[in-house]
Short mmCIF file of C-alpha atoms in Angstrom, two decimals:
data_model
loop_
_atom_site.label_atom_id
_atom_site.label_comp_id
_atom_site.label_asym_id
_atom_site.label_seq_id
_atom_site.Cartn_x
_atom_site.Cartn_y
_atom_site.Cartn_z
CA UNK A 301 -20.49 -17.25 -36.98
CA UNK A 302 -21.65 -13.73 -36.56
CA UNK A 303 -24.31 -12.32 -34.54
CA UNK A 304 -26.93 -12.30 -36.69
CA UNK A 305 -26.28 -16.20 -36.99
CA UNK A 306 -29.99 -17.78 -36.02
CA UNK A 307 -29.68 -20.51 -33.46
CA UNK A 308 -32.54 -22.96 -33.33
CA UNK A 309 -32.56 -25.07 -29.73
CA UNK A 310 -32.14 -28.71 -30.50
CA UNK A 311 -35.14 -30.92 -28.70
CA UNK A 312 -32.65 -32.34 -26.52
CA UNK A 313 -29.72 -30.50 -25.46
CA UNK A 314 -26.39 -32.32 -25.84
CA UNK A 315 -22.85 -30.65 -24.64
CA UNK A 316 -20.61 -30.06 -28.18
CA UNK A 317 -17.14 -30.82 -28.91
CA UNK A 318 -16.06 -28.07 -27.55
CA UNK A 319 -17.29 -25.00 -25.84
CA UNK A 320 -14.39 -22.31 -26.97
CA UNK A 321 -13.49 -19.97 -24.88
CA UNK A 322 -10.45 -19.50 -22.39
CA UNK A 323 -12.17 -22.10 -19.70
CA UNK A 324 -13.33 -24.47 -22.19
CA UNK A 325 -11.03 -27.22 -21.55
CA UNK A 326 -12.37 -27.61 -17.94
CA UNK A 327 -16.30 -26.87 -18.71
CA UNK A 328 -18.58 -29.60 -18.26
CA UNK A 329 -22.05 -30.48 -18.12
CA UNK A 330 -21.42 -33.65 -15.04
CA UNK A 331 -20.28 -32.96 -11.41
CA UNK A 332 -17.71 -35.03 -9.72
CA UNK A 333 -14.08 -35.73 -8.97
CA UNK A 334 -12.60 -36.74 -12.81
CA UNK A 335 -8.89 -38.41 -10.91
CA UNK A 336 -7.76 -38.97 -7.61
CA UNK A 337 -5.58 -36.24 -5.44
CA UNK A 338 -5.56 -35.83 -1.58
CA UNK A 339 -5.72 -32.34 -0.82
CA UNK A 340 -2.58 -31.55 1.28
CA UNK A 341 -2.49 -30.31 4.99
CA UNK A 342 -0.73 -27.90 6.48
CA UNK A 343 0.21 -27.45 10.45
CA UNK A 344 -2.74 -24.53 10.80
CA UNK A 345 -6.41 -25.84 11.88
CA UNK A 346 -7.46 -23.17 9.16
CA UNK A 347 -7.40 -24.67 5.37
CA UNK A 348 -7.59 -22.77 2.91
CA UNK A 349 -7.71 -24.16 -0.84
CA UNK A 350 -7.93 -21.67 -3.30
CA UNK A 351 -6.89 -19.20 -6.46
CA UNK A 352 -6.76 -15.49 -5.75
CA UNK A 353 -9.63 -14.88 -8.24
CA UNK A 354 -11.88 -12.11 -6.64
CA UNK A 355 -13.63 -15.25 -4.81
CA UNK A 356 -10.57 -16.38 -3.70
CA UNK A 357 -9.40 -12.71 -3.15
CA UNK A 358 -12.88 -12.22 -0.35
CA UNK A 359 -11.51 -14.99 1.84
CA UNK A 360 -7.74 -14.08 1.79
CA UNK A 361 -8.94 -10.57 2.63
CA UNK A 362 -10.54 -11.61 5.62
CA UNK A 363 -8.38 -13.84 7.22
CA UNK A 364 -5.47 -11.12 6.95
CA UNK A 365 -7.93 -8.90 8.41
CA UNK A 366 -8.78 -11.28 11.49
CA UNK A 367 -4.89 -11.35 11.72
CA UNK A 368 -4.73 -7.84 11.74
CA UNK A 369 -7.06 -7.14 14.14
CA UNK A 370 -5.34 -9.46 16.36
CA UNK A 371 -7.06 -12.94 15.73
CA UNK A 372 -4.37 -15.28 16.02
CA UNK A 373 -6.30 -18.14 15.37
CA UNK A 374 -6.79 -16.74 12.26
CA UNK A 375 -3.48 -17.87 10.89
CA UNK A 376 -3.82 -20.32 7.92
CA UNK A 377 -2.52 -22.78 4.75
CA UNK A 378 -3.09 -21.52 1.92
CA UNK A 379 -2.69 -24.26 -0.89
CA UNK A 380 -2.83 -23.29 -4.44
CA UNK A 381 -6.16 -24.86 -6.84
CA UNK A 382 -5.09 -24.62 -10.39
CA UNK A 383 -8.52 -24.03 -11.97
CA UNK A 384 -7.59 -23.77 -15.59
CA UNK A 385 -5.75 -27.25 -14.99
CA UNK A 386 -8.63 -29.29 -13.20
CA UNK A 387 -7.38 -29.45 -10.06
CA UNK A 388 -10.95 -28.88 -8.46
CA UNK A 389 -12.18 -31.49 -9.93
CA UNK A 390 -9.69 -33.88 -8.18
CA UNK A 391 -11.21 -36.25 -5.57
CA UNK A 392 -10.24 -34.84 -2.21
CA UNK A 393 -11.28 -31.00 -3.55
CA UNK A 394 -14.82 -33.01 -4.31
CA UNK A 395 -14.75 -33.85 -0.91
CA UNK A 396 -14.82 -30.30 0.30
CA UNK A 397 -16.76 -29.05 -2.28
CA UNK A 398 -19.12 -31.33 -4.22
CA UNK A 399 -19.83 -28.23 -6.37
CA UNK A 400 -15.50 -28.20 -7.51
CA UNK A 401 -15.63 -23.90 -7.36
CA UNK A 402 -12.55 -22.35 -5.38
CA UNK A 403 -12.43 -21.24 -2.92
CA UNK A 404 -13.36 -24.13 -0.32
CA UNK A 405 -12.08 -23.92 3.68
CA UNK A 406 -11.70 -26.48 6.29
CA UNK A 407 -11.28 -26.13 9.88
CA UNK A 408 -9.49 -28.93 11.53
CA UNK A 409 -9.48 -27.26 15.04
CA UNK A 410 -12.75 -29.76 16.21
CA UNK A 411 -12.94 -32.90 16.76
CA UNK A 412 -14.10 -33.76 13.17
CA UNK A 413 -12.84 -31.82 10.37
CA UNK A 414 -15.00 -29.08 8.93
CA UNK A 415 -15.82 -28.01 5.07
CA UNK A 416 -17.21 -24.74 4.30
CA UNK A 417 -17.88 -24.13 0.87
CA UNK A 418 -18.85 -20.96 -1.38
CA UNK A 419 -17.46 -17.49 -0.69
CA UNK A 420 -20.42 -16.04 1.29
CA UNK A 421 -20.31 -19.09 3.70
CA UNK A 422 -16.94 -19.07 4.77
CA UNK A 423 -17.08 -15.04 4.90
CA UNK A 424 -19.95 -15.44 7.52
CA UNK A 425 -18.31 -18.64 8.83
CA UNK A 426 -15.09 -17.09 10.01
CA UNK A 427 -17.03 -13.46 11.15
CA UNK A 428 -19.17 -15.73 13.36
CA UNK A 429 -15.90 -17.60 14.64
CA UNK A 430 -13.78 -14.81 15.29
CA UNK A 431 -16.75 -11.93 16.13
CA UNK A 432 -15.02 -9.77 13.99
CA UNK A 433 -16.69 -7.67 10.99
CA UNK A 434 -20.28 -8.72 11.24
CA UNK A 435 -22.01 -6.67 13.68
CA UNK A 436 -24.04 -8.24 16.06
CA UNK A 437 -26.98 -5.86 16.44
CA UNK A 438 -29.86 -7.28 14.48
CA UNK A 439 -30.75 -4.55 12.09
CA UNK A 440 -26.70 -3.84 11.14
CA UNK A 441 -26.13 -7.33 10.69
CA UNK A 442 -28.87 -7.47 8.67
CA UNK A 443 -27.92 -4.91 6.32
CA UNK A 444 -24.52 -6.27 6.28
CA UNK A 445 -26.13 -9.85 4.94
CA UNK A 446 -28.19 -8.26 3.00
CA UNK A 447 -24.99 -6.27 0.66
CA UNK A 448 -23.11 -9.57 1.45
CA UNK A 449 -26.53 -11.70 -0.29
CA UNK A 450 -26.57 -8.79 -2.78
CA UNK A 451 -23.10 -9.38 -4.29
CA UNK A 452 -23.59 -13.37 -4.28
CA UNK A 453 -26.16 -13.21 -6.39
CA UNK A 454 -25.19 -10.22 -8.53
CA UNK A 455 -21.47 -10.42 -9.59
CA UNK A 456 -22.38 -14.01 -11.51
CA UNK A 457 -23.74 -11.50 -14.52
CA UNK A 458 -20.41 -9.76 -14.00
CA UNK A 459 -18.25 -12.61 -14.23
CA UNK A 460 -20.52 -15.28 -15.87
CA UNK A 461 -21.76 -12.80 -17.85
CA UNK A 462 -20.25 -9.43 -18.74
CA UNK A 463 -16.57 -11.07 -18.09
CA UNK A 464 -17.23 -13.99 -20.13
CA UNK A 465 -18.72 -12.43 -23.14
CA UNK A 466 -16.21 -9.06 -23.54
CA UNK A 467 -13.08 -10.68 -22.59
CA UNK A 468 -12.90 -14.81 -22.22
CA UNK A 469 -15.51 -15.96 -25.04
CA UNK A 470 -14.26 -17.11 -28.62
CA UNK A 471 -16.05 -14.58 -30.19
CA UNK A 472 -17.11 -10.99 -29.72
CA UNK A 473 -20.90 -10.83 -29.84
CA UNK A 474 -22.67 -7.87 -29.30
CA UNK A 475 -26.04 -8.90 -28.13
CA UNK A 476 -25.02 -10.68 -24.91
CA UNK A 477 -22.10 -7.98 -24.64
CA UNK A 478 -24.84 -5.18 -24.68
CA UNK A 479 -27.10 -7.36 -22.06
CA UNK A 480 -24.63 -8.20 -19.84
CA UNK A 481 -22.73 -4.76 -19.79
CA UNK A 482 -26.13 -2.69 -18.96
CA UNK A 483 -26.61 -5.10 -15.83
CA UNK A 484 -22.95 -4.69 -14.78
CA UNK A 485 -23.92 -0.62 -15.21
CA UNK A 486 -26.95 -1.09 -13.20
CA UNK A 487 -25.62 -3.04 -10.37
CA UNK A 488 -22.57 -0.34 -10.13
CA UNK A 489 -25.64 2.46 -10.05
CA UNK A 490 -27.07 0.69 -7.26
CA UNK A 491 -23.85 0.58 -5.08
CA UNK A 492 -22.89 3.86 -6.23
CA UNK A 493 -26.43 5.40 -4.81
CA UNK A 494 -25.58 3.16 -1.51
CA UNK A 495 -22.14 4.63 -1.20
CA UNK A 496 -23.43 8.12 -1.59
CA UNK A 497 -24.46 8.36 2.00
CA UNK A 498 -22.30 6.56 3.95
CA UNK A 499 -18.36 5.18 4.27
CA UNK A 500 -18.90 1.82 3.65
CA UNK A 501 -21.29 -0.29 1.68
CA UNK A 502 -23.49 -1.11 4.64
CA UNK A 503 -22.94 1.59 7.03
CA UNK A 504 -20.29 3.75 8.66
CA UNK A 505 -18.63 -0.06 9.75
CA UNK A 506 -16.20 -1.93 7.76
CA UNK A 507 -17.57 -5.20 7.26
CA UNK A 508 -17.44 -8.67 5.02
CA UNK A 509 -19.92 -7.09 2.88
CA UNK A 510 -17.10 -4.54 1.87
CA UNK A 511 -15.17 -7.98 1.65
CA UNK A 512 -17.14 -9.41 -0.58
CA UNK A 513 -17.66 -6.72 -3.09
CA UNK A 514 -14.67 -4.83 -3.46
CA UNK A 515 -12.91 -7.76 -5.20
CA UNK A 516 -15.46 -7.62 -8.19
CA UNK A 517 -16.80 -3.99 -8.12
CA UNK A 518 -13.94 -2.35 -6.43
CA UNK A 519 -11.56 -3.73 -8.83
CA UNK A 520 -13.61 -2.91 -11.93
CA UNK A 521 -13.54 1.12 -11.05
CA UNK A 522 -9.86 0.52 -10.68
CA UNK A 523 -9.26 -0.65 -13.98
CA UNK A 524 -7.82 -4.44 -12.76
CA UNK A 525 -11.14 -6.78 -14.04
CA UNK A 526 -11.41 -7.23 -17.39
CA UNK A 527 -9.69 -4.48 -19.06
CA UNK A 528 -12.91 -3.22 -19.18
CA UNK A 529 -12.82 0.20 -17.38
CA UNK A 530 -13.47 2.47 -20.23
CA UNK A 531 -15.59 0.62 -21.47
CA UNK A 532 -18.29 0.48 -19.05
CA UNK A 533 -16.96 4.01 -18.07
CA UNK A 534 -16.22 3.72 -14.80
CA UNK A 535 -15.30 7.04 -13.56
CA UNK A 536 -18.86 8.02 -13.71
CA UNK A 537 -19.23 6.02 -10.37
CA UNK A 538 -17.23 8.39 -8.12
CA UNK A 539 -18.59 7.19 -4.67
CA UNK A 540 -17.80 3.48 -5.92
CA UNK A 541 -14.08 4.82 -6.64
CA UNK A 542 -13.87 7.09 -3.35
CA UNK A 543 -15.03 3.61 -1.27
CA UNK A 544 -12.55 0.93 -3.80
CA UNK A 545 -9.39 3.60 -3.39
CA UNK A 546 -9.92 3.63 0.40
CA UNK A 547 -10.34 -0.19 0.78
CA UNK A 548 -7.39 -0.65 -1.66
CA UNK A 549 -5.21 1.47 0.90
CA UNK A 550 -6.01 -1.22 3.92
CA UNK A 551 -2.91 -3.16 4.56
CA UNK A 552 -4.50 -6.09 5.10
CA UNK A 553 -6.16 -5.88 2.25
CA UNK A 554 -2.82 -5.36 -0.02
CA UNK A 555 -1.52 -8.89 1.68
CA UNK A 556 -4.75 -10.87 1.10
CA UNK A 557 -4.66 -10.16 -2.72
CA UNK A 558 -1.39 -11.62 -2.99
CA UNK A 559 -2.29 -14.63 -1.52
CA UNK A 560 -2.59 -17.71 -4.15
CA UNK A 561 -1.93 -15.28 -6.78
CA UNK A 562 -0.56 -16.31 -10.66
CA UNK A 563 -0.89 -12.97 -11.83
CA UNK A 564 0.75 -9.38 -11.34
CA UNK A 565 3.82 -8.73 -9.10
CA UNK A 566 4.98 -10.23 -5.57
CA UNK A 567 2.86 -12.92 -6.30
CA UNK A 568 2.26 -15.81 -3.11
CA UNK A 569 0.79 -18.99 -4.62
CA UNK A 570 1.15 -20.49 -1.03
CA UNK A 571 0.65 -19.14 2.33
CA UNK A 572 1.38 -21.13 5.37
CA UNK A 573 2.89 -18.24 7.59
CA UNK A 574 3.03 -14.61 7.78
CA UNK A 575 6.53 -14.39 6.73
CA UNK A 576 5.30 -15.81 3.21
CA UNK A 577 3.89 -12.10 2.78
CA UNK A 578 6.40 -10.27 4.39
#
């Protein structure tokens, strides 16, 4: 197959053998829980199940923030979601997150348990809990849903998209490397232009919009996603590298990475007290 290999859409679309790719052994085209597995429970009311992808990675952040700044409710289990192995697709997962993407949160400190599910809605979730990191005036919370909104719905062309194609997919294609890669460009223009003027992404105040991004965009200036630094040349985004380096340098932030890691050094695939990081 090459890419000038024509494709003609089929009347009626049916999934094929297999996908290829490094993910193709869990892709599907059904939802639901494919075995049975209780999700375990540690002694915190905070729950955390997860993989310390830069989704995982946003949530991790935060809650060593909250601890940092003093939030000792804050303190949490994290328990380890093998992605590549299914595990999200087990039944209790399911439970907490009928859509089986990590990371997924409950709070056991009500009366009734409580699932939060998707990155964004645990980020705003446990700001609104703690009143930490989200401001509270209208027009700088606002802007800091707004960057928060921004990256939701923008990093799936990084990581759907531009990952997938230049470093996960069977094949190297140019066309959807080319589309994908000039989006990725764009998006790092626009938060370049953003950082230009101020400290952080939505103002002079660290927030979970800074949370939120860093993990994908931060990470790509750095050189850590995708191997794909000089290739999308990323020094040309100074004020995105002046912003990642000085986000990178937050304690906090160091310890959340490490947090259901598989990958790199002083790895913690479980959490369950801050001695685990220590």
């Amino acid at each position: 197959m090459s890419d000038t290999t024509q494709y003609v859409p089929p009347a009626v679309w049916t999934p094929p053998a297999s996908s290829g790719g490094t993910f193709a052994n869990i892709n599907r085209p059904v939802a639901g829980a494919t075995h049975d597995k209780e999700l375990p429970v540690g002694e915190h009311p905070l729950q955390l199940y997860s993989l310390g992808t830069p989704n995982g990675q946003k949530v991790t952040i935060l809650l060593e923030e909250l601890l940092a700044a003093g939030h000792a409710g804050a303190e949490y289990d994290a328990w380890l979601i093998r992605i590549g192995e299914g595990e999200q697709f087990g039944s209790g997962f399911v439970e907490v997150n009928p859509n089986s993407k990590i990371p997924a949160l409950v709070d056991r400190g009500g009366a009734e348990p409580l699932r939060v599910f998707e990155s964004g809605s645990i980020l705003v979730y446990l700001a609104e809990k703690f009143g930490a990191f989200l401001p509270k005036e209208t027009r700088a919370r606002t802007e800091t849903l707004n960057w928060l909104f921004w990256q939701m719905g923008s990093a799936p062309f990084v990581g759907g998209g531009f990952g997938h194609f230049y470093a996960y997919a069977p094949e190297k294609l140019q066309y959807p490397i080319d589309r994908y890669a000039m989006e990725t460009k764009r998006q790092l223009d626009v938060l370049d232009r953003q950082l230009a003027a101020q400290r952080f992404v939505a103002g002079d105040e660290y927030t979970i919009a800074d949370m939120a991004i860093w993990p994908w965009y931060g990470l790509l200036v750095l050189g850590e996603l995708y191997g794909a630094g000089e290739f999308l040349a990323v020094h040309e985004y100074a004020n995105v590298r002046r912003w990642a380096d000085e986000v990178a340098a937050r304690p906090a932030v160091q310890r959340g990475r490490r947090v259901n890691r598989l990958q790199g050094e002083r790895q913690v695939p479980e959490r369950h007290s801050a001695a685990d990081l220590d």
